[in-house]
Amino acid sequence: DGGITQSPKYLFRKEGQNVTLSCEQNLNHDAMYWYRQDPGQGLRLIYYSQIVNDFQKGDIAEGYSVSREKKESFPLTVTSAQKNPTAFYLCASSTTGEQPQHFGDGTRLSIL
Amino acid sequence: EDQVTQSPEALRLQEGESSSLNCSYTVSGLRGLFWYRQDPGKGPEFLFTLYSAGEEKEKERLKATLTKKESFLHITAPKPEDSATYLCAVQQWQTGNQFYFGTGTSLTVIP
């Protein structure tokens, strides 16, 4: 079955540590996205990529970094510069044009 | 300024009690409006896309409609399994492939 796989499901970060969240899709979608979801807030865009080797900052990119070396993969690194990383992180993908996004099942990141 | 506003924030219904969820938007040049369902601890699941005012889409007990300023998700005779958070998102021509999400409506259907 085609879909988006996020791993791990739960992740814990120590102070000063960088952690990387994985996102893989086999839908052959060009565009991929990372969102952060906090209680009572809508999904906020961190980064998105419309093509391999190119990506753009979203509304809350500070403290995060991404890469897009392969069409199928869009990992997100939460750096130590992100002072409030505790949240539910969602990865999504879509074809170009007026098509909906498809989401993975998220990674919940917590601070130790 | 918020581009997508959903109301109410939370809604409790008795099983079989029909109601509507609202999504109002202020973007100009609407490219598409999308409805999603999200269960706790899961990613959003796509329900409908609407592109132009007057358009309607239906799926089981759900029906989505669109005007120039807002969209409604009508739930007819809901069942407990319809309990979830319903999210609305819009895409506008000026920003290409970016999507703007509302904060969602948390629906609880009581048996």
XYZ file of N, CA and C in Angstrom:
669
model
N 0.847 -1.197 0.000
C 0.000 0.000 0.000
C 0.877 1.238 0.000
N 0.453 2.237 -0.796
C 1.186 3.487 -0.790
C 0.836 4.304 0.421
N 1.852 5.048 0.892
C 1.579 5.878 2.043
C 2.808 6.601 2.515
N 2.673 7.216 3.673
C 3.749 7.976 4.284
C 4.094 7.331 5.619
N 5.364 7.075 5.824
C 5.821 6.436 7.053
C 6.692 7.402 7.836
N 6.285 7.657 9.063
C 7.083 8.482 9.962
C 7.656 7.602 11.073
N 8.892 7.874 11.418
C 9.497 7.138 12.524
C 10.506 8.022 13.238
N 10.716 7.786 14.554
C 9.935 6.866 15.369
C 8.575 7.466 15.719
N 7.745 6.714 16.382
C 6.443 7.231 16.807
C 6.608 8.147 18.030
N 7.532 7.775 18.912
C 7.843 8.588 20.090
C 9.349 8.833 20.114
N 9.741 10.024 20.537
C 11.152 10.394 20.564
C 11.393 11.307 21.756
N 12.525 11.084 22.411
C 12.874 11.905 23.562
C 14.202 12.593 23.293
N 14.262 13.860 23.638
C 15.476 14.645 23.393
C 16.062 15.131 24.704
N 17.363 15.016 24.811
C 18.060 15.561 25.965
C 18.482 16.989 25.649
N 18.782 17.729 26.700
C 19.249 19.103 26.518
C 20.492 19.134 25.631
N 20.522 20.062 24.689
C 21.702 20.230 23.854
C 21.848 19.207 22.745
N 20.858 18.368 22.587
C 20.952 17.282 21.611
C 20.150 17.617 20.357
N 20.689 17.241 19.210
C 19.920 17.294 17.971
C 19.243 15.940 17.760
N 18.024 15.941 17.262
C 17.358 14.686 16.930
C 16.769 14.799 15.523
N 16.700 13.656 14.842
C 16.185 13.640 13.478
C 14.956 12.763 13.391
N 13.912 13.315 12.774
C 12.670 12.611 12.540
C 12.647 12.168 11.085
N 12.252 10.929 10.892
C 12.259 10.366 9.550
C 10.879 10.465 8.906
N 10.860 10.716 7.590
C 9.627 10.720 6.808
C 9.926 10.131 5.430
N 9.242 9.059 5.098
C 9.415 8.392 3.809
C 8.045 8.221 3.152
N 7.978 8.488 1.842
C 6.709 8.282 1.126
C 6.944 7.468 -0.150
N 5.987 6.624 -0.478
C 6.056 5.840 -1.717
C 4.865 6.147 -2.617
N 4.407 7.388 -2.541
C 3.269 7.846 -3.346
C 3.713 8.534 -4.630
N 5.021 8.646 -4.808
C 5.587 9.344 -5.971
C 5.171 10.822 -6.000
N 4.979 11.399 -4.823
C 4.617 12.811 -4.730
C 5.849 13.696 -4.828
N 5.682 14.827 -5.505
C 6.803 15.758 -5.628
C 7.006 16.591 -4.366
N 5.904 17.050 -3.769
C 5.992 17.982 -2.646
C 5.908 17.239 -1.316
N 6.720 17.699 -0.357
C 6.676 17.157 0.999
C 6.734 18.301 1.997
N 6.137 18.069 3.165
C 5.943 19.124 4.156
C 6.188 18.593 5.564
N 6.647 19.489 6.442
C 6.697 19.205 7.864
C 5.856 20.245 8.598
N 4.997 19.726 9.498
C 4.174 20.575 10.341
C 4.428 20.245 11.805
N 4.147 21.225 12.622
C 4.149 21.042 14.062
C 2.729 21.276 14.557
N 2.254 20.391 15.449
C 0.908 20.527 15.999
C 0.993 20.607 17.510
N 0.498 21.694 18.080
C 0.424 21.891 19.513
C -1.041 21.968 19.913
N -1.340 21.579 21.159
C -2.754 21.610 21.607
C -3.368 22.981 21.416
N -4.551 23.027 20.837
C -5.271 24.285 20.673
C -4.780 25.143 19.522
N -3.786 24.657 18.796
C -3.283 25.425 17.656
C -3.430 24.608 16.385
N -3.553 25.309 15.286
C -3.604 24.628 14.004
C -2.239 24.079 13.643
N -2.195 23.341 12.563
C -0.916 22.852 12.062
C -0.080 24.043 11.580
N 1.144 24.116 12.037
C 2.024 25.206 11.622
C 3.150 24.644 10.760
N 3.384 25.290 9.648
C 4.339 24.802 8.661
C 5.766 25.115 9.077
N 6.613 24.093 9.089
C 8.018 24.267 9.453
C 8.861 24.446 8.185
N 8.812 23.470 7.320
C 9.527 23.505 6.043
C 8.703 22.761 5.006
N 8.912 23.106 3.741
C 8.335 22.318 2.673
C 9.299 22.265 1.498
N 9.101 21.241 0.680
C 9.965 21.016 -0.474
C 9.087 20.618 -1.652
N 9.316 21.290 -2.765
C 8.509 20.975 -3.951
C 9.273 20.113 -4.940
N 10.585 19.976 -4.702
C 11.388 19.199 -5.632
C 12.668 18.783 -4.916
N 13.279 17.731 -5.390
C 14.523 17.251 -4.783
C 15.585 18.358 -4.780
N 16.328 18.424 -3.685
C 17.421 19.372 -3.499
C 16.964 20.825 -3.410
N 15.700 21.025 -3.101
C 15.184 22.377 -2.906
C 14.132 22.358 -1.808
N 14.195 23.353 -0.907
C 13.190 23.435 0.147
C 13.077 24.886 0.599
N 11.934 25.194 1.196
C 11.648 26.556 1.644
C 11.237 26.554 3.112
N 11.575 27.639 3.800
C 11.156 27.798 5.183
C 9.663 28.082 5.245
N 9.040 27.527 6.272
C 7.665 27.861 6.563
C 7.604 28.938 7.625
N 6.512 28.952 8.374
C 6.293 30.017 9.346
C 7.143 29.902 10.608
N 7.582 28.677 10.937
C 8.291 28.481 12.211
C 9.560 27.664 12.008
N 10.400 28.038 11.055
C 11.578 27.245 10.700
C 12.736 27.355 11.694
N 12.752 28.374 12.535
C 13.890 28.577 13.428
C 14.090 27.389 14.363
N 15.328 26.877 14.393
C 15.626 25.747 15.264
C 15.429 24.399 14.596
N 15.061 24.402 13.335
C 14.850 23.175 12.571
C 15.688 23.205 11.293
N 16.015 22.019 10.780
C 16.654 21.926 9.474
C 16.135 20.695 8.746
N 16.211 20.719 7.413
C 15.727 19.610 6.603
C 16.707 19.355 5.464
N 16.509 18.233 4.795
C 17.219 17.930 3.563
C 16.257 17.190 2.654
N 16.510 17.253 1.344
C 15.674 16.525 0.382
C 16.610 15.993 -0.711
N 17.297 14.921 -0.370
C 18.261 14.318 -1.304
C 17.593 13.304 -2.215
N 16.470 12.771 -1.779
C 15.719 11.803 -2.577
C 14.260 12.221 -2.604
N 13.564 11.871 -3.656
C 12.159 12.236 -3.779
C 11.334 11.620 -2.660
N 11.728 10.431 -2.206
C 10.926 9.691 -1.242
C 11.134 10.128 0.200
N 12.178 10.890 0.471
C 12.589 11.110 1.846
C 12.748 12.591 2.178
N 12.280 12.979 3.366
C 12.350 14.382 3.779
C 12.557 14.428 5.300
N 13.753 14.135 5.782
C 13.995 14.111 7.233
C 14.044 15.507 7.834
N 13.581 15.599 9.059
C 13.576 16.854 9.817
C 14.493 16.714 11.029
N 15.420 17.639 11.185
C 16.279 17.670 12.361
C 15.829 18.794 13.281
N 15.570 18.433 14.527
C 15.239 19.414 15.553
C 16.536 19.708 16.290
N 17.043 20.901 16.146
C 18.343 21.231 16.716
C 18.208 21.723 18.147
N 19.338 21.830 18.809
C 19.354 22.323 20.194
C 18.928 23.785 20.269
N 18.904 24.467 19.142
C 18.462 25.862 19.104
C 16.953 25.998 19.244
N 16.245 24.907 19.056
C 14.783 24.928 19.219
C 14.487 24.724 20.698
N 14.101 25.802 21.380
C 13.991 25.782 22.835
C 12.713 25.150 23.359
N 11.737 25.015 22.509
C 10.475 24.420 22.941
C 10.056 23.352 21.938
N 10.767 22.245 21.877
C 10.522 21.270 20.822
C 9.389 20.291 21.108
N 8.886 20.276 22.331
C 7.851 19.307 22.674
C 6.598 19.565 21.858
N 6.227 18.619 21.002
C 5.076 18.778 20.114
C 4.856 17.482 19.348
N 3.789 17.460 18.580
C 3.461 16.372 17.671
C 3.860 16.836 16.273
N 4.748 16.084 15.608
C 5.257 16.486 14.310
C 4.641 15.618 13.218
N 4.139 16.282 12.205
C 3.463 15.597 11.107
C 4.164 15.874 9.792
N 4.353 14.833 9.029
C 4.908 14.928 7.689
C 3.782 14.685 6.694
N 3.808 15.402 5.588
C 2.773 15.250 4.568
C 3.410 15.307 3.185
N 2.681 14.808 2.209
C 3.140 14.922 0.833
C 1.944 15.185 -0.067
N 2.217 15.720 -1.249
C 1.155 15.956 -2.223
C 1.765 16.030 -3.618
N 0.912 15.827 -4.610
C 1.331 16.126 -5.968
C 1.235 17.633 -6.140
N 1.716 18.166 -7.186
C 1.584 19.601 -7.428
C 0.163 19.908 -7.882
N -0.203 21.165 -7.780
C -1.551 21.527 -8.187
C -2.520 21.482 -7.029
N -3.791 21.493 -7.343
C -4.837 21.607 -6.323
C -5.212 20.234 -5.780
N -4.241 19.548 -5.256
C -4.459 18.208 -4.728
C -4.238 18.186 -3.231
N -4.967 17.338 -2.512
C -4.839 17.323 -1.055
C -3.509 16.750 -0.610
N -3.157 17.069 0.614
C -2.006 16.460 1.228
C -2.400 15.133 1.864
N -1.427 14.238 1.926
C -1.594 12.982 2.638
C -0.582 12.973 3.765
N -1.027 12.533 4.936
C -0.216 12.655 6.130
C 0.261 11.306 6.653
N 1.428 11.344 7.315
C 1.854 10.221 8.108
C 1.164 10.249 9.467
N 1.502 9.300 10.317
C 0.856 9.204 11.626
C 1.613 9.923 12.737
N 2.624 10.684 12.376
C 3.219 11.603 13.319
C 4.297 11.014 14.208
N 5.123 11.924 14.734
C 6.117 11.612 15.763
C 5.883 12.556 16.920
N 5.784 11.978 18.110
C 5.621 12.820 19.304
C 6.983 12.980 19.965
N 7.438 14.224 20.034
C 8.748 14.536 20.599
C 8.577 15.142 21.981
N 9.344 14.628 22.919
C 9.303 15.134 24.290
C 10.713 15.402 24.783
N 10.814 16.240 25.795
C 12.099 16.582 26.396
C 12.334 15.733 27.632
N 13.542 15.164 27.750
C 13.894 14.409 28.959
C 14.340 15.354 30.055
N -3.052 38.060 10.779
C -4.500 37.844 10.662
C -4.758 36.389 10.261
N -5.663 35.746 11.021
C -5.994 34.361 10.717
C -6.620 34.256 9.345
N -6.184 33.270 8.606
C -6.742 33.068 7.280
C -7.849 32.036 7.296
N -7.800 31.133 8.274
C -8.802 30.067 8.368
C -9.281 29.979 9.819
N -10.579 30.101 10.014
C -11.165 30.046 11.347
C -12.245 28.985 11.379
N -12.134 28.078 12.348
C -13.129 27.024 12.470
C -13.957 27.223 13.729
N -15.246 26.899 13.620
C -16.141 26.991 14.772
C -17.202 25.907 14.691
N -17.693 25.450 15.851
C -17.167 25.772 17.167
C -15.857 25.037 17.427
N -15.189 25.360 18.534
C -13.959 24.647 18.890
C -14.277 23.211 19.273
N -15.397 23.021 19.965
C -15.802 21.695 20.405
C -17.307 21.567 20.266
N -17.753 20.357 19.978
C -19.171 20.102 19.759
C -19.502 18.710 20.289
N -20.515 18.668 21.147
C -20.987 17.383 21.670
C -22.385 17.150 21.130
N -22.594 16.000 20.519
C -23.887 15.660 19.941
C -24.355 14.320 20.468
N -25.646 14.187 20.591
C -26.212 12.871 20.849
C -26.212 12.086 19.539
N -26.064 10.807 19.647
C -26.129 9.974 18.451
C -27.422 10.262 17.696
N -27.316 10.510 16.386
C -28.487 10.810 15.581
C -28.832 12.278 15.476
N -28.159 13.122 16.257
C -28.449 14.561 16.258
C -27.585 15.261 15.210
N -28.160 15.677 14.131
C -27.417 16.293 13.026
C -26.946 17.701 13.372
N -25.835 18.117 12.778
C -25.296 19.453 13.020
C -24.314 19.823 11.912
N -23.753 21.024 12.021
C -22.794 21.511 11.019
C -21.584 22.126 11.687
N -20.440 21.947 11.055
C -19.194 22.580 11.465
C -18.872 23.650 10.425
N -18.285 24.750 10.907
C -18.019 25.872 10.012
C -16.524 26.112 9.828
N -16.148 26.484 8.627
C -14.779 26.896 8.312
C -14.872 28.179 7.489
N -14.478 29.297 8.068
C -14.494 30.552 7.312
C -13.063 30.921 6.929
N -12.904 31.516 5.771
C -11.561 31.824 5.289
C -11.517 33.229 4.705
N -10.326 33.825 4.779
C -10.170 35.198 4.299
C -9.164 35.299 3.165
N -8.669 34.177 2.702
C -7.699 34.223 1.612
C -8.374 34.709 0.333
N -7.620 35.387 -0.471
C -8.124 35.763 -1.788
C -7.561 34.766 -2.791
N -8.261 34.545 -3.855
C -7.777 33.603 -4.853
C -7.723 32.187 -4.331
N -8.874 31.676 -3.888
C -8.916 30.319 -3.342
C -8.601 29.305 -4.430
N -7.627 28.480 -4.112
C -7.254 27.422 -5.061
C -7.974 26.121 -4.720
N -8.172 25.887 -3.429
C -8.877 24.691 -2.991
C -9.101 24.752 -1.495
N -10.184 24.105 -1.038
C -10.472 23.989 0.385
C -10.579 22.510 0.706
N -9.929 22.093 1.779
C -9.794 20.679 2.088
C -10.315 20.399 3.497
N -11.045 19.307 3.645
C -11.496 18.841 4.952
C -10.765 17.546 5.295
N -10.345 17.478 6.570
C -9.667 16.298 7.082
C -10.317 15.868 8.393
N -10.163 14.598 8.683
C -10.553 14.050 9.983
C -9.269 13.603 10.685
N -9.148 13.927 11.976
C -7.975 13.498 12.724
C -8.405 12.808 14.006
N -7.965 11.570 14.171
C -8.189 10.821 15.404
C -7.008 11.056 16.351
N -7.224 10.920 17.652
C -6.139 11.186 18.611
C -4.888 10.371 18.320
N -3.731 11.041 18.314
C -2.463 10.360 18.103
C -2.212 9.914 16.673
N -3.048 10.371 15.747
C -2.903 9.977 14.345
C -2.742 11.201 13.457
N -2.300 10.969 12.215
C -2.252 12.058 11.262
C -3.621 12.307 10.659
N -3.845 13.510 10.133
C -5.129 13.809 9.487
C -5.392 12.904 8.293
N -6.664 12.548 8.152
C -7.108 11.713 7.039
C -7.956 12.559 6.107
N -7.618 12.563 4.838
C -8.309 13.404 3.865
C -9.763 12.964 3.678
N -10.658 13.965 3.642
C -12.078 13.698 3.404
C -12.544 14.255 2.055
N -12.438 15.580 1.894
C -13.007 16.237 0.711
C -12.107 17.374 0.226
N -12.216 17.647 -1.069
C -11.687 18.883 -1.657
C -12.832 19.621 -2.338
N -12.895 20.949 -2.112
C -13.871 21.798 -2.785
C -13.112 22.903 -3.491
N -13.525 23.243 -4.710
C -12.755 24.195 -5.500
C -13.493 25.501 -5.778
N -14.830 25.454 -5.874
C -15.532 26.670 -6.260
C -16.852 26.779 -5.506
N -17.303 28.023 -5.316
C -18.540 28.281 -4.587
C -19.701 27.531 -5.231
N -20.509 26.929 -4.382
C -21.653 26.161 -4.853
C -21.377 24.668 -4.944
N -20.127 24.310 -4.836
C -19.759 22.904 -4.955
C -20.121 22.156 -3.676
N -20.524 20.891 -3.807
C -20.859 20.035 -2.686
C -20.229 18.661 -2.909
N -19.789 18.036 -1.801
C -19.267 16.673 -1.853
C -19.886 15.893 -0.704
N -20.148 14.604 -0.913
C -20.759 13.771 0.122
C -20.008 12.472 0.287
N -19.993 12.006 1.538
C -19.396 10.711 1.843
C -20.064 10.185 3.091
N -20.858 9.160 2.929
C -21.600 8.544 4.043
C -22.417 9.618 4.760
N -22.166 9.860 6.039
C -22.967 10.819 6.796
C -22.450 12.248 6.687
N -21.407 12.470 5.928
C -20.785 13.780 5.816
C -21.081 14.434 4.470
N -21.320 15.737 4.537
C -21.521 16.513 3.320
C -20.830 17.857 3.477
N -19.963 18.194 2.539
C -19.234 19.456 2.587
C -19.756 20.399 1.518
N -19.918 21.672 1.896
C -20.380 22.691 0.963
C -19.436 23.881 1.023
N -19.475 24.700 -0.040
C -18.550 25.833 -0.135
C -19.268 27.059 -0.668
N -19.025 28.210 0.021
C -19.445 29.505 -0.494
C -18.185 30.339 -0.711
N -18.362 31.609 -1.045
C -17.185 32.455 -1.301
C -16.442 32.825 -0.029
N -17.085 32.626 1.134
C -16.455 33.035 2.386
C -16.256 31.894 3.366
N -16.973 30.789 3.169
C -16.913 29.740 4.172
C -17.307 28.381 3.605
N -17.007 27.377 4.402
C -17.401 26.013 4.063
C -18.069 25.401 5.284
N -19.020 24.525 5.029
C -19.686 23.804 6.100
C -19.472 22.305 5.910
N -19.298 21.643 7.034
C -19.284 20.180 7.034
C -20.526 19.742 7.802
N -21.486 19.230 7.067
C -22.744 18.800 7.666
C -22.629 17.323 8.042
N -23.042 17.023 9.272
C -23.003 15.640 9.740
C -24.444 15.220 10.023
N -24.907 14.237 9.271
C -26.286 13.778 9.382
C -26.351 12.491 10.187
N -27.184 12.505 11.211
C -27.378 11.325 12.070
C -26.051 10.715 12.487
N -25.221 11.483 13.198
C -23.876 10.988 13.541
C -23.907 9.786 14.456
N -22.822 9.002 14.350
C -22.613 7.841 15.207
C -21.374 8.084 16.062
N -21.233 7.339 17.163
C -20.048 7.534 18.020
C -18.724 7.439 17.258
N -18.665 6.621 16.227
C -17.420 6.487 15.471
C -17.084 7.726 14.634
N -17.977 8.677 14.570
C -17.696 9.948 13.899
C -16.947 10.910 14.825
N -16.796 10.528 16.081
C -16.063 11.370 17.019
C -14.609 11.515 16.577
N -14.152 12.740 16.436
C -12.797 13.043 15.955
C -12.654 14.556 15.919
N -11.466 15.015 15.575
C -11.269 16.430 15.286
C -11.311 16.616 13.779
N -12.083 17.588 13.332
C -12.218 17.863 11.903
C -11.459 19.148 11.577
N -10.545 19.031 10.636
C -9.682 20.146 10.250
C -10.045 20.643 8.861
N -9.915 21.931 8.700
C -10.145 22.581 7.418
C -8.826 23.236 6.991
N -8.513 23.177 5.712
C -7.302 23.818 5.194
C -7.614 24.466 3.850
N -6.920 25.563 3.567
C -7.109 26.225 2.277
C -5.774 26.375 1.575
N -5.862 26.454 0.286
C -4.707 26.678 -0.573
C -5.070 27.865 -1.448
N -4.145 28.812 -1.593
C -4.445 29.972 -2.422
C -3.445 30.075 -3.562
N -3.881 30.719 -4.626
C -3.066 30.775 -5.828
C -1.744 31.509 -5.594
N -1.777 32.541 -4.754
C -0.574 33.368 -4.576
C 0.576 32.614 -3.924
N 0.249 31.605 -3.129
C 1.309 30.912 -2.385
C 1.489 29.481 -2.860
N 0.985 29.178 -4.034
C 1.273 27.899 -4.663
C 0.854 26.705 -3.846
N 1.819 25.887 -3.454
C 1.514 24.618 -2.807
C 1.431 24.690 -1.287
N 1.408 25.874 -0.702
C 1.259 25.969 0.753
C -0.196 25.790 1.152
N -0.401 25.190 2.324
C -1.730 24.961 2.870
C -1.824 25.687 4.208
N -2.984 26.283 4.493
C -3.213 27.010 5.744
C -4.344 26.319 6.488
N -4.042 25.892 7.717
C -4.987 25.085 8.483
C -5.689 25.909 9.557
N -6.953 25.553 9.810
C -7.649 26.042 10.981
C -7.269 25.209 12.200
N -7.791 25.600 13.367
C -7.442 24.906 14.599
C -8.319 23.694 14.861
N -9.341 23.497 14.035
C -10.133 22.282 14.136
C -11.354 22.390 15.030
N -12.292 21.483 14.815
C -13.454 21.306 15.685
C -13.412 19.891 16.233
N -13.415 19.800 17.554
C -13.408 18.495 18.214
C -14.845 18.026 18.394
N -15.211 16.972 17.709
C -16.579 16.448 17.743
C -16.643 15.200 18.614
N -17.592 15.205 19.544
C -17.870 14.032 20.366
C -19.319 13.641 20.157
N -19.535 12.402 19.770
C -20.894 11.889 19.579
C -21.184 10.882 20.683
N -22.193 11.190 21.467
C -22.518 10.390 22.656
C -23.576 9.358 22.308
N -23.330 8.091 22.687
C -24.317 7.041 22.351
C -25.652 7.258 23.063
